[in-house]
Short mmCIF file of C-alpha atoms and ligand atoms in Angstrom, two decimals:
data_model
loop_
_atom_site.label_atom_id
_atom_site.label_comp_id
_atom_site.label_asym_id
_atom_site.label_seq_id
_atom_site.Cartn_x
_atom_site.Cartn_y
_atom_site.Cartn_z
CA MET A 15 4.84 -188.43 109.00
CA LYS A 16 6.86 -187.81 105.95
CA GLU A 17 4.97 -187.61 102.74
CA TYR A 18 5.49 -190.16 99.97
CA GLU A 19 8.69 -189.39 97.92
CA TYR A 20 7.72 -191.08 94.59
CA LYS A 21 4.73 -192.19 92.66
CA VAL A 22 5.62 -195.17 90.46
CA SER A 23 3.14 -196.84 88.09
CA ALA A 24 3.11 -199.73 85.79
CA ALA A 25 0.47 -200.73 83.20
CA GLY A 26 -2.13 -203.28 82.72
CA ARG A 27 -2.36 -204.68 79.18
CA ILE A 28 -4.37 -206.12 76.49
CA ASN A 29 -3.04 -208.24 73.66
CA LEU A 30 -4.16 -207.54 70.11
CA ILE A 31 -3.13 -210.87 68.86
CA GLY A 32 -0.61 -213.71 69.52
CA GLU A 33 -2.19 -215.60 72.32
CA HIS A 34 -0.31 -218.46 74.28
CA ILE A 35 2.63 -218.14 72.00
CA ASP A 36 4.92 -215.95 74.05
CA TYR A 37 6.29 -219.01 75.92
CA CYS A 38 6.91 -220.80 72.62
CA GLY A 39 9.15 -217.90 71.42
CA GLY A 40 6.50 -216.27 69.28
CA LYS A 41 5.83 -212.62 68.52
CA VAL A 42 2.98 -210.95 70.36
CA MET A 43 1.27 -207.64 70.10
CA PRO A 44 0.39 -206.25 73.51
CA VAL A 45 -0.68 -202.70 74.33
CA ALA A 46 -0.24 -201.04 77.71
CA LEU A 47 -3.22 -199.48 79.26
CA SER A 48 -3.91 -196.51 81.42
CA LEU A 49 -5.48 -198.95 83.99
CA LYS A 50 -2.41 -199.23 86.20
CA ASN A 51 -0.93 -200.16 89.50
CA THR A 52 0.53 -197.12 91.21
CA VAL A 53 2.82 -197.31 94.16
CA TYR A 54 3.33 -194.41 96.39
CA ILE A 55 6.63 -194.98 98.23
CA ARG A 56 8.89 -193.46 100.93
CA PRO A 57 11.72 -194.89 103.02
CA ASN A 58 10.78 -195.74 106.70
CA GLY A 59 14.27 -196.45 108.17
CA THR A 60 13.45 -200.00 109.23
CA ASN A 61 14.12 -203.40 107.61
CA LYS A 62 10.32 -203.75 106.85
CA ILE A 63 8.04 -202.99 103.90
CA ASN A 64 4.73 -201.80 105.04
CA LEU A 65 2.11 -202.30 102.50
CA SER A 66 -1.37 -200.56 102.36
CA TRP A 67 -4.03 -200.22 99.58
CA THR A 68 -6.34 -197.46 98.50
CA THR A 69 -9.05 -200.05 97.82
CA LEU A 70 -8.56 -202.57 100.60
CA PRO A 71 -8.64 -202.21 104.35
CA ASP A 72 -5.65 -204.74 104.74
CA LYS A 73 -2.25 -203.77 105.99
CA VAL A 74 0.69 -206.09 105.62
CA THR A 75 4.18 -205.85 106.82
CA LEU A 76 7.06 -207.69 105.01
CA ASP A 77 10.36 -208.42 106.70
CA ILE A 78 13.12 -207.69 104.15
CA ASP A 79 15.25 -210.56 105.53
CA LYS A 80 12.36 -213.06 105.09
CA LEU A 81 10.80 -212.24 101.77
CA GLU A 82 10.60 -215.90 100.84
CA SER A 83 7.96 -216.55 103.52
CA TYR A 84 5.06 -214.75 102.25
CA LYS A 85 3.78 -217.09 99.33
CA GLY A 86 0.49 -217.80 101.24
CA LEU A 87 -0.68 -214.13 101.56
CA LYS A 88 -3.99 -213.15 100.03
CA TYR A 89 -2.61 -209.56 99.41
CA GLY A 90 0.99 -208.76 99.33
CA ASN A 91 2.37 -212.07 97.92
CA TYR A 92 3.16 -210.33 94.45
CA GLN A 93 4.93 -207.46 96.21
CA ALA A 94 6.92 -210.01 98.33
CA GLY A 95 7.83 -212.13 95.31
CA ALA A 96 8.88 -209.11 93.23
CA ALA A 97 11.01 -207.72 96.08
CA LEU A 98 12.58 -211.07 96.66
CA MET A 99 13.67 -211.66 93.05
CA TRP A 100 14.97 -208.05 92.92
CA GLN A 101 17.07 -208.73 96.07
CA ARG A 102 18.36 -212.09 94.91
CA ALA A 103 19.54 -210.34 91.67
CA GLY A 104 21.91 -208.27 93.94
CA HIS A 105 19.90 -205.10 94.37
CA LYS A 106 19.36 -203.40 97.75
CA VAL A 107 15.83 -203.41 99.03
CA ILE A 108 15.26 -200.52 101.28
CA GLY A 109 12.79 -200.41 104.22
CA CYS A 110 9.85 -198.36 103.05
CA ASP A 111 6.10 -197.71 103.09
CA MET A 112 4.22 -198.51 99.94
CA LEU A 113 0.64 -197.44 99.19
CA HIS A 114 -0.73 -199.38 96.35
CA ASP A 115 -3.41 -197.97 94.07
CA CYS A 116 -4.68 -200.59 91.56
CA THR A 117 -7.09 -199.60 88.75
CA VAL A 118 -6.56 -202.74 86.81
CA PRO A 119 -9.44 -205.08 87.81
CA PHE A 120 -8.14 -208.12 89.74
CA GLY A 121 -8.64 -211.43 87.81
CA SER A 122 -9.78 -209.70 84.73
CA GLY A 123 -7.00 -211.11 82.33
CA LEU A 124 -5.68 -207.50 82.08
CA SER A 125 -2.52 -208.40 83.93
CA SER A 126 -2.96 -206.78 87.32
CA SER A 127 -0.31 -209.06 88.73
CA ALA A 128 2.28 -208.05 86.17
CA ALA A 129 1.37 -204.42 86.92
CA ILE A 130 1.85 -204.98 90.66
CA GLU A 131 5.17 -206.85 90.27
CA VAL A 132 6.62 -204.37 87.88
CA SER A 133 5.65 -201.21 89.75
CA THR A 134 6.85 -202.80 93.06
CA ILE A 135 10.34 -203.35 91.53
CA ALA A 136 10.42 -200.10 89.71
CA ALA A 137 9.53 -198.36 93.09
CA LEU A 138 12.19 -200.15 95.07
CA ALA A 139 14.83 -199.26 92.28
CA THR A 140 13.78 -195.61 92.31
CA LEU A 141 13.95 -195.22 96.02
CA ALA A 142 17.34 -196.80 95.99
CA GLY A 143 18.54 -194.34 93.37
CA GLU A 144 19.28 -197.03 90.77
CA PRO A 145 19.14 -196.35 87.10
CA LEU A 146 16.06 -198.10 85.53
CA ASP A 147 16.55 -200.92 83.12
CA LYS A 148 12.84 -201.57 82.14
CA VAL A 149 13.56 -204.96 80.38
CA ASP A 150 15.41 -206.22 83.31
CA ILE A 151 12.75 -205.19 85.63
CA ALA A 152 10.23 -207.13 83.43
CA LEU A 153 12.40 -210.23 83.57
CA LYS A 154 12.66 -210.15 87.36
CA ALA A 155 8.88 -209.57 87.60
CA GLN A 156 8.26 -212.51 85.28
CA GLN A 157 10.54 -214.62 87.55
CA ALA A 158 8.39 -213.52 90.61
CA GLU A 159 5.27 -214.79 88.89
CA ARG A 160 6.85 -218.07 87.96
CA GLU A 161 8.81 -218.98 91.09
CA TYR A 162 6.90 -217.15 93.65
CA THR A 163 3.24 -217.40 92.63
CA GLY A 164 3.72 -220.48 90.60
CA VAL A 165 2.36 -219.51 87.21
CA ASN A 166 4.84 -220.65 84.56
CA CYS A 167 4.08 -217.51 82.44
CA GLY A 168 5.81 -216.02 79.43
CA ILE A 169 7.24 -212.55 79.30
CA MET A 170 4.46 -210.70 77.47
CA ASP A 171 2.62 -209.27 80.41
CA GLN A 172 5.48 -207.95 82.40
CA TYR A 173 7.31 -206.63 79.33
CA ALA A 174 4.23 -204.71 78.25
CA SER A 175 3.64 -203.47 81.81
CA ALA A 176 7.09 -202.10 81.93
CA CYS A 177 7.97 -201.04 78.38
CA GLY A 178 4.64 -200.19 76.94
CA LYS A 179 4.40 -196.85 74.91
CA LYS A 180 1.46 -194.34 74.63
CA ASP A 181 -0.57 -194.85 71.48
CA SER A 182 1.48 -197.72 70.32
CA VAL A 183 1.08 -201.46 69.95
CA MET A 184 4.18 -203.51 70.64
CA LEU A 185 5.49 -206.20 68.31
CA LEU A 186 7.54 -208.18 70.82
CA ASP A 187 9.68 -211.06 69.67
CA CYS A 188 9.59 -213.17 72.87
CA ASN A 189 12.60 -215.18 71.65
CA THR A 190 14.91 -212.25 71.29
CA LEU A 191 13.13 -209.60 73.34
CA GLU A 192 13.45 -207.21 70.37
CA CYS A 193 10.47 -204.95 70.27
CA GLU A 194 9.17 -202.71 67.53
CA TYR A 195 6.58 -200.09 68.33
CA LEU A 196 3.78 -199.54 65.73
CA PRO A 197 1.15 -196.89 65.87
CA LEU A 198 -2.34 -198.35 66.56
CA LEU A 199 -4.25 -196.76 63.78
CA LEU A 200 -7.69 -198.35 63.42
CA GLY A 201 -9.47 -195.77 61.17
CA ASP A 202 -13.22 -195.65 61.91
CA TYR A 203 -12.96 -198.44 64.52
CA SER A 204 -11.96 -198.80 68.09
CA LEU A 205 -11.09 -201.46 70.53
CA VAL A 206 -13.76 -202.24 73.14
CA ILE A 207 -12.58 -204.15 76.24
CA THR A 208 -15.21 -206.35 77.91
CA ASN A 209 -14.97 -208.44 81.03
CA CYS A 210 -17.14 -211.62 81.00
CA ASN A 211 -17.10 -211.36 84.94
CA LYS A 212 -17.30 -215.04 85.44
CA PRO A 213 -15.17 -215.96 88.47
CA HIS A 214 -12.60 -218.31 87.28
CA SER A 215 -10.54 -220.83 89.03
CA LEU A 216 -7.92 -223.42 87.97
CA ILE A 217 -6.36 -220.79 85.70
CA GLU A 218 -2.86 -221.53 87.12
CA SER A 219 -2.99 -225.20 86.75
CA LYS A 220 -4.59 -225.27 83.29
CA TYR A 221 -2.07 -222.54 82.15
CA ASN A 222 0.78 -224.65 83.39
CA GLU A 223 -0.77 -227.78 81.81
CA ARG A 224 -0.90 -226.03 78.35
CA ARG A 225 2.63 -225.03 78.71
CA GLU A 226 3.74 -228.59 79.56
CA GLU A 227 1.92 -229.82 76.46
CA THR A 228 3.80 -227.35 74.29
CA GLU A 229 7.05 -228.55 75.81
CA ARG A 230 6.29 -232.18 74.97
CA ALA A 231 5.46 -231.18 71.41
CA LEU A 232 8.65 -229.36 71.04
CA LYS A 233 10.63 -232.33 72.36
CA MET A 234 8.91 -234.72 69.93
CA LEU A 235 9.59 -232.35 66.92
CA GLN A 236 13.23 -231.89 67.91
CA GLN A 237 13.82 -235.48 66.98
CA HIS A 238 13.56 -234.47 63.41
CA LEU A 239 14.08 -230.72 63.34
CA ASP A 240 16.79 -228.35 64.56
CA ILE A 241 14.36 -225.89 66.24
CA LYS A 242 14.76 -224.23 69.70
CA CYS A 243 11.18 -223.25 70.11
CA LEU A 244 7.84 -224.06 68.48
CA ALA A 245 7.57 -220.59 67.03
CA GLU A 246 10.50 -221.49 64.71
CA LEU A 247 8.33 -224.33 63.07
CA ASN A 248 7.16 -223.14 59.71
CA LEU A 249 3.98 -224.16 58.08
CA ALA A 250 5.71 -226.63 55.69
CA ASP A 251 7.44 -228.47 58.49
CA PHE A 252 4.27 -228.46 60.48
CA LYS A 253 2.62 -230.28 57.54
CA LYS A 254 5.47 -232.74 57.27
CA TYR A 255 6.18 -233.46 60.96
CA GLY A 256 3.08 -232.43 62.72
CA ALA A 257 1.23 -235.57 61.52
CA GLU A 258 3.39 -237.58 63.98
CA LEU A 259 1.79 -235.83 66.84
CA THR A 260 -1.73 -237.05 67.57
CA GLY A 261 -4.71 -235.89 69.61
CA ILE A 262 -4.20 -233.04 71.95
CA LEU A 263 -0.67 -232.22 71.11
CA ARG A 264 -1.47 -231.90 67.47
CA LYS A 265 -4.40 -229.41 68.15
CA ARG A 266 -2.13 -227.30 70.49
CA LEU A 267 0.54 -227.22 67.85
CA GLU A 268 -1.99 -226.30 65.20
CA HIS A 269 -3.01 -223.20 67.27
CA ILE A 270 0.64 -222.22 67.85
CA VAL A 271 1.75 -222.43 64.25
CA ASN A 272 -1.30 -220.67 62.94
CA GLU A 273 -1.32 -217.94 65.75
CA CYS A 274 2.34 -217.11 64.87
CA GLU A 275 1.32 -216.70 61.29
CA ARG A 276 -1.71 -214.56 62.25
CA VAL A 277 0.61 -212.21 64.12
CA CYS A 278 2.57 -211.71 60.77
CA LEU A 279 -0.57 -211.05 58.90
CA ALA A 280 -1.88 -208.72 61.58
CA THR A 281 1.39 -206.61 61.42
CA GLN A 282 1.03 -206.29 57.77
CA ALA A 283 -2.65 -205.41 58.06
CA LEU A 284 -1.93 -202.84 60.52
CA LYS A 285 0.89 -201.21 58.66
CA ALA A 286 -1.34 -201.15 55.63
CA GLY A 287 -4.17 -199.66 57.55
CA ASN A 288 -6.50 -202.79 56.67
CA VAL A 289 -8.68 -202.98 59.84
CA GLN A 290 -11.07 -205.47 58.13
CA ILE A 291 -8.28 -208.07 57.95
CA LEU A 292 -7.31 -207.40 61.44
CA GLY A 293 -10.76 -208.06 62.52
CA GLU A 294 -10.92 -211.36 60.68
CA LEU A 295 -7.68 -212.40 62.24
CA LEU A 296 -9.10 -211.76 65.71
CA ASN A 297 -12.03 -213.98 64.95
CA LYS A 298 -9.83 -216.75 63.73
CA SER A 299 -7.67 -216.42 66.78
CA HIS A 300 -10.61 -216.85 69.07
CA ALA A 301 -11.87 -219.93 67.11
CA SER A 302 -8.38 -221.44 67.46
CA LEU A 303 -8.22 -220.69 71.24
CA ARG A 304 -11.61 -222.28 71.62
CA ASP A 305 -11.24 -225.42 69.34
CA ASN A 306 -7.53 -226.18 69.31
CA TYR A 307 -5.98 -224.62 72.42
CA GLU A 308 -9.21 -225.12 74.53
CA VAL A 309 -8.71 -222.06 76.89
CA THR A 310 -12.03 -220.36 76.46
CA GLY A 311 -15.15 -221.73 78.10
CA ARG A 312 -18.90 -220.99 77.88
CA GLU A 313 -18.97 -217.46 79.11
CA PRO A 314 -16.09 -216.15 77.04
CA ASP A 315 -17.48 -217.88 73.91
CA ALA A 316 -20.99 -216.44 74.54
CA LEU A 317 -19.45 -212.96 74.95
CA VAL A 318 -17.42 -213.18 71.85
CA GLU A 319 -20.39 -214.60 69.85
CA ALA A 320 -22.73 -211.77 71.04
CA ALA A 321 -20.04 -209.31 69.70
CA GLN A 322 -19.44 -211.10 66.47
CA THR A 323 -23.18 -211.32 65.40
CA GLN A 324 -23.22 -207.45 65.25
CA SER A 325 -22.45 -205.78 61.88
CA CYS A 326 -20.69 -203.00 63.59
CA CYS A 327 -18.12 -205.33 64.90
CA ILE A 328 -15.49 -206.87 62.60
CA GLY A 329 -13.62 -208.99 65.06
CA SER A 330 -13.70 -210.17 68.64
CA ARG A 331 -11.61 -212.52 70.74
CA LEU A 332 -10.79 -213.62 74.30
CA ILE A 333 -7.43 -212.28 75.55
CA GLY A 334 -4.81 -213.27 78.09
CA GLY A 335 -4.38 -216.68 79.76
CA GLY A 336 -8.04 -217.67 79.18
CA PHE A 337 -10.97 -219.44 80.98
CA GLY A 338 -12.49 -216.16 81.72
CA GLY A 339 -11.53 -212.45 81.82
CA CYS A 340 -11.71 -210.14 79.06
CA THR A 341 -12.38 -210.02 75.26
CA ILE A 342 -11.37 -207.29 72.87
CA SER A 343 -13.72 -206.33 69.99
CA LEU A 344 -13.14 -204.10 66.99
CA VAL A 345 -16.15 -201.88 66.68
CA LYS A 346 -17.15 -198.96 64.49
CA THR A 347 -16.51 -196.00 66.78
CA LYS A 348 -19.84 -194.32 66.14
CA CYS A 349 -21.72 -197.49 67.10
CA ILE A 350 -20.00 -198.12 70.45
CA ASP A 351 -22.88 -197.45 72.64
CA GLU A 352 -25.34 -199.64 70.69
CA PHE A 353 -22.68 -202.28 70.62
CA LYS A 354 -22.33 -202.16 74.37
CA GLU A 355 -26.05 -202.40 74.93
CA PHE A 356 -26.60 -205.17 72.60
CA THR A 357 -23.63 -207.23 73.91
CA PHE A 358 -24.61 -206.61 77.53
CA ASN A 359 -28.20 -207.82 77.00
CA SER A 360 -27.53 -210.80 74.79
CA TYR A 361 -24.66 -212.10 76.99
CA LEU A 362 -26.85 -211.60 80.21
CA LYS A 363 -29.61 -213.70 78.47
CA ALA A 364 -27.19 -216.39 77.30
CA THR A 365 -25.21 -216.86 80.60
CA GLY A 366 -26.86 -214.86 83.50
CA TYR A 367 -23.62 -212.80 83.88
CA ARG A 368 -23.32 -209.17 83.59
CA ALA A 369 -20.64 -207.96 81.27
CA GLU A 370 -18.52 -204.87 82.15
CA PHE A 371 -16.93 -202.54 79.77
CA TYR A 372 -13.64 -200.51 80.45
CA ASP A 373 -12.94 -197.22 79.02
CA THR A 374 -9.12 -196.82 78.93
CA GLU A 375 -6.28 -195.46 76.83
CA ILE A 376 -3.06 -196.80 75.43
CA SER A 377 -0.46 -195.57 77.77
CA ASP A 378 3.35 -195.80 78.63
CA GLY A 379 4.41 -198.74 80.86
CA ILE A 380 6.45 -197.59 83.84
CA ILE A 381 5.90 -193.91 84.78
CA ILE A 382 7.91 -192.23 87.66
CA THR A 383 7.04 -189.04 89.27
CA LYS A 384 9.04 -187.34 92.01
CA LEU A 385 6.47 -186.00 94.54
C1 GLA B 410 -0.98 -215.03 80.47
C2 GLA B 410 0.53 -215.14 80.72
C3 GLA B 410 1.22 -214.54 79.40
C4 GLA B 410 0.79 -215.26 78.10
C5 GLA B 410 -0.80 -215.13 78.11
C6 GLA B 410 -1.32 -215.86 76.98
O1 GLA B 410 -1.34 -213.65 80.43
O2 GLA B 410 0.93 -214.42 81.76
O3 GLA B 410 2.67 -214.80 79.55
O4 GLA B 410 1.17 -216.56 77.98
O5 GLA B 410 -1.36 -215.63 79.33
O6 GLA B 410 -0.98 -215.31 75.74
#
């Protein structure tokens, strides 16, 4: 059988800061990782997409004319959704064999789903000889996540997965999709990614619930203010009009307004090389995700606490959608081994779960190689 023609990968991501504000039009600071989903692809002359995986025994065949009918698949639904949205946008989807090799751990909060969706579309476009528009691919991948898998997500993950750049953190304005790339210079410190390894459920429904809450808050504020998204609300107007919101909505809004502000401060700190301030902002972000946005949980909180108690760690927080998954910690590079050991042991003692650490680099988003 003919060898694969292309190798197309898209990245997993972390987010330095700016959590749960992408769908409010805020600025976020994701970083694309060398943990990736890679698709090996070749045409097969049929109207089918044959899927296989390096890490799973499953084999799945998708009929190109019935792509809408695979929502219930355990594996292959992300690929089907991505191909369907690409097809609906008027692109030709060619019958092909796709071997998927995913090094982004599933369910880790490092956006394995975005990496699968983005790499699937990029591979289909490459096979069809189309010029690649990475932003457009990200938007179609986001549409797949929202309409096919039912997570009403923002654009951060798919954008980072497609458009990330080696050694850079993105400053992505989710309102305009303008993106500035900044070097991630952390001096004597490094970012440590840790998975709390708690199996999490209900993520989708809770995530969608949070999003609805922000939409309700926006509608109420729009009675007084001419704003299109919550990220446009400044601190002064928040003080003036935020008082009209009570209970949960007020807490959610408090997170959003302050998290937007923290992204501005983090950008300044990064540009000035002030890693200490960046660390403090990570800690504040976590506290707000825990107390105001309520998307953390016992295990992620215990993991962050284990990190924050160590003097070699100047900041730690949960990243991504929440309720489980990974934390990032800013740790003195020469102390990383001790940090990992202490964190592992105290987290195990507190929760009974075994934390896992990932060694990864900052990488480009979509990468295409002709084989
Ligand atoms: C998930 C979503 C993103 C974003 C984050 C929270 O990863 O896919 O769009 O909302 O949660 O910041």
